Amino acid sequence: AYEIYQCDWSSDVCSSDLVIDEAASDIWLTHMRAALDEQRLAPEVDELFWRYFTMAAPSMINTFPAE
């Protein structure tokens, strides 16, 4: 069974104080790959998820190196 919680999008977790740089994005992607491998999905399903994750990872980055 699932429970639905009301999310307060102004919470600390959703604030701009959460730093996600390229390294953090890469770590997240590594964990997502491991999670997919653990699930042993059908190859075509795995590919769909992996394509989404590799597209999403860079879009989460909100902190960039100073130039």
Coordinates of C-alpha atoms in Angstrom, one line a residue:
A1 CA 0.0 0.0 0.0
Y2 CA 1.1 3.5 -0.7
E3 CA 0.6 6.6 1.4
I4 CA 0.5 10.0 -0.2
Y5 CA 2.1 12.8 1.7
Q6 CA 1.6 16.5 1.1
C7 CA 4.9 18.0 0.2
D8 CA 5.9 21.5 1.2
W9 CA 8.1 22.5 -1.7
S10 CA 9.5 25.4 0.3
S11 CA 11.2 23.0 2.6
D12 CA 15.0 22.9 3.1
V13 CA 15.3 19.9 0.9
C14 CA 13.8 21.8 -2.0
S15 CA 15.7 25.0 -1.4
S16 CA 18.5 26.5 -3.4
D17 CA 20.8 25.6 -0.4
L18 CA 21.0 22.0 -1.8
V19 CA 24.2 22.1 -3.8
I20 CA 24.3 19.7 -6.8
D21 CA 27.4 20.0 -8.8
E22 CA 28.7 17.7 -11.6
A23 CA 30.3 15.3 -9.2
A24 CA 27.1 14.9 -7.2
S25 CA 25.2 14.4 -10.5
D26 CA 27.7 11.7 -11.5
I27 CA 27.4 10.0 -8.1
W28 CA 23.6 10.0 -8.4
L29 CA 23.9 8.5 -11.9
T30 CA 26.2 5.8 -10.6
H31 CA 23.6 4.8 -7.9
M32 CA 20.8 4.8 -10.5
R33 CA 22.8 2.4 -12.7
A34 CA 23.4 0.1 -9.7
A35 CA 19.7 0.2 -8.9
L36 CA 18.7 -0.7 -12.4
D37 CA 21.3 -3.5 -12.5
E38 CA 19.9 -4.9 -9.2
Q39 CA 16.4 -5.0 -10.6
R40 CA 17.4 -7.1 -13.7
L41 CA 14.8 -5.5 -15.9
A42 CA 14.1 -6.5 -19.4
P43 CA 16.8 -4.9 -21.6
E44 CA 14.3 -2.6 -23.4
V45 CA 12.9 -1.4 -20.1
D46 CA 16.4 -0.9 -18.6
E47 CA 17.3 1.1 -21.7
L48 CA 14.3 3.4 -21.3
F49 CA 15.1 4.1 -17.7
W50 CA 18.8 4.6 -18.4
R51 CA 18.1 7.0 -21.2
Y52 CA 15.9 9.0 -18.9
F53 CA 18.5 9.0 -16.0
T54 CA 21.3 10.1 -18.3
M55 CA 19.2 12.9 -19.6
A56 CA 18.0 14.0 -16.1
A57 CA 21.3 13.9 -14.3
P58 CA 22.8 17.0 -15.9
S59 CA 19.6 18.9 -15.5
M60 CA 19.8 18.6 -11.7
I61 CA 23.1 20.5 -11.6
N62 CA 22.6 23.8 -9.9
T63 CA 26.2 24.7 -9.0
F64 CA 28.9 25.4 -11.5
P65 CA 32.6 25.9 -11.2
A66 CA 33.8 29.6 -11.1
E67 CA 35.3 30.6 -14.4

